[in-house]
GROMACS .gro file of C-alpha atoms in nm:
model
  115
    1GLN     CA    1   1.830   6.671  24.609
    2VAL     CA    2   1.815   7.048  24.592
    3ARG     CA    3   1.598   7.193  24.319
    4LEU     CA    4   1.538   7.558  24.232
    5VAL     CA    5   1.273   7.665  23.982
    6GLU     CA    6   1.233   8.026  23.874
    7SER     CA    7   0.917   8.182  23.733
    8GLY     CA    8   0.760   8.519  23.670
    9GLY     CA    9   0.979   8.663  23.397
   10GLY     CA   10   0.834   8.844  23.099
   11LEU     CA   11   0.833   9.149  22.875
   12VAL     CA   12   0.767   9.488  23.034
   13GLN     CA   13   0.818   9.852  22.943
   14ALA     CA   14   1.071  10.077  23.108
   15GLY     CA   15   0.944  10.211  23.438
   16GLU     CA   16   0.719   9.914  23.507
   17SER     CA   17   0.753   9.651  23.778
   18LEU     CA   18   0.789   9.275  23.781
   19ARG     CA   19   0.835   9.008  24.046
   20VAL     CA   20   1.026   8.691  23.981
   21SER     CA   21   1.004   8.389  24.210
   22CYS     CA   22   1.220   8.089  24.290
   23ALA     CA   23   1.061   7.780  24.440
   24GLY     CA   24   1.306   7.566  24.633
   25SER     CA   25   1.305   7.208  24.757
   26GLY     CA   26   1.554   6.973  24.918
   27LEU     CA   27   1.703   7.232  25.154
   28ASN     CA   28   1.615   7.418  25.471
   29PHE     CA   29   1.471   7.730  25.317
   30LYS     CA   30   1.445   7.899  25.653
   31ILE     CA   31   1.822   7.924  25.701
   32ALA     CA   32   1.968   7.897  25.353
   33ALA     CA   33   2.148   8.202  25.218
   34MET     CA   34   2.009   8.274  24.873
   35ASN     CA   35   2.109   8.487  24.577
   36TRP     CA   36   1.968   8.631  24.257
   37TYR     CA   37   2.206   8.656  23.964
   38ARG     CA   38   2.142   8.780  23.612
   39GLN     CA   39   2.311   8.737  23.278
   40PRO     CA   40   2.250   9.010  23.021
   41PRO     CA   41   2.282   8.910  22.653
   42GLY     CA   42   2.646   8.874  22.557
   43LYS     CA   43   2.771   8.946  22.909
   44GLN     CA   44   2.885   8.754  23.213
   45ARG     CA   45   2.656   8.650  23.494
   46GLU     CA   46   2.647   8.904  23.776
   47LEU     CA   47   2.523   8.905  24.133
   48VAL     CA   48   2.213   9.121  24.178
   49ALA     CA   49   2.091   9.060  24.532
   50SER     CA   50   2.155   8.832  24.828
   51ILE     CA   51   1.974   8.741  25.145
   52THR     CA   52   2.155   8.587  25.440
   53SER     CA   53   2.035   8.310  25.667
   54ASP     CA   54   1.906   8.570  25.913
   55GLY     CA   55   1.725   8.764  25.639
   56SER     CA   56   1.966   9.052  25.582
   57PRO     CA   57   1.963   9.173  25.219
   58THR     CA   58   2.240   9.318  25.007
   59TYR     CA   59   2.219   9.461  24.655
   60ALA     CA   60   2.435   9.549  24.361
   61ASP     CA   61   2.478   9.924  24.320
   62SER     CA   62   2.295   9.912  23.988
   63VAL     CA   63   1.970   9.791  24.148
   64GLN     CA   64   1.992   9.946  24.495
   65GLY     CA   65   1.668  10.126  24.574
   66ARG     CA   66   1.477   9.959  24.288
   67PHE     CA   67   1.494   9.585  24.366
   68THR     CA   68   1.392   9.402  24.683
   69ILE     CA   69   1.488   9.046  24.770
   70SER     CA   70   1.272   8.853  25.014
   71ARG     CA   71   1.170   8.500  25.099
   72ASP     CA   72   0.873   8.317  25.235
   73TRP     CA   73   1.021   8.017  25.411
   74LYS     CA   74   0.679   7.861  25.472
   75ARG     CA   75   0.630   7.851  25.094
   76ALA     CA   76   0.999   7.780  25.034
   77THR     CA   77   1.001   8.060  24.781
   78LEU     CA   78   1.251   8.337  24.712
   79TYR     CA   79   1.135   8.659  24.547
   80LEU     CA   80   1.289   8.949  24.364
   81GLN     CA   81   1.062   9.250  24.335
   82MET     CA   82   1.188   9.476  24.057
   83ASN     CA   83   1.056   9.830  24.029
   84ASN     CA   84   1.131  10.111  23.785
   85LEU     CA   85   1.282   9.863  23.542
   86LYS     CA   86   1.527   9.986  23.282
   87PRO     CA   87   1.634   9.839  22.948
   88GLY     CA   88   1.969   9.762  23.111
   89ASP     CA   89   1.791   9.519  23.343
   90THR     CA   90   1.718   9.291  23.049
   91ALA     CA   91   1.870   8.953  23.133
   92VAL     CA   92   1.807   8.595  23.231
   93TYR     CA   93   1.758   8.593  23.608
   94TYR     CA   94   1.887   8.297  23.807
   95CYS     CA   95   1.826   8.182  24.161
   96HIS     CA   96   2.131   8.040  24.341
   97THR     CA   97   2.228   7.887  24.671
   98SER     CA   98   2.526   7.712  24.823
   99TRP     CA   99   2.396   7.429  25.039
  100ARG     CA  100   2.622   7.181  25.217
  101SER     CA  101   2.923   7.295  25.013
  102ARG     CA  102   2.755   7.257  24.676
  103ASP     CA  103   2.627   7.523  24.439
  104TYR     CA  104   2.277   7.497  24.297
  105TRP     CA  105   2.120   7.701  24.018
  106GLY     CA  106   1.776   7.727  23.872
  107GLN     CA  107   1.711   7.715  23.500
  108GLY     CA  108   1.659   8.092  23.479
  109THR     CA  109   1.374   8.318  23.378
  110GLN     CA  110   1.394   8.580  23.102
  111VAL     CA  111   1.321   8.943  23.186
  112THR     CA  112   1.304   9.183  22.893
  113VAL     CA  113   1.257   9.557  22.941
  114SER     CA  114   1.166   9.762  22.635
  115SER     CA  115   1.235  10.134  22.608
   0.00000   0.00000   0.00000
């Protein structure tokens, strides 16, 4: 069974950096396409960054140039490095994958950016 567990969230000030992680099990982490979503308070969940099976990243316009998605397949861990954080980045961040035609989500990790 696929399991995704996020960690690394916290409270930071605007302009600071934070890295969130997603530990995966039950899937081939080397080839799985993975995504980071976030859900700001009172808003819908939105796609932040994706990484394809061959490692190509894509980003939402709002985070382009500030966030970096990466993975360490040997550790079966997905990362989202977030730099120059803004109060608008405050959200619960979720790891997601579609594996063998099913969607899997982690429990989320809270990131709060104070001004």
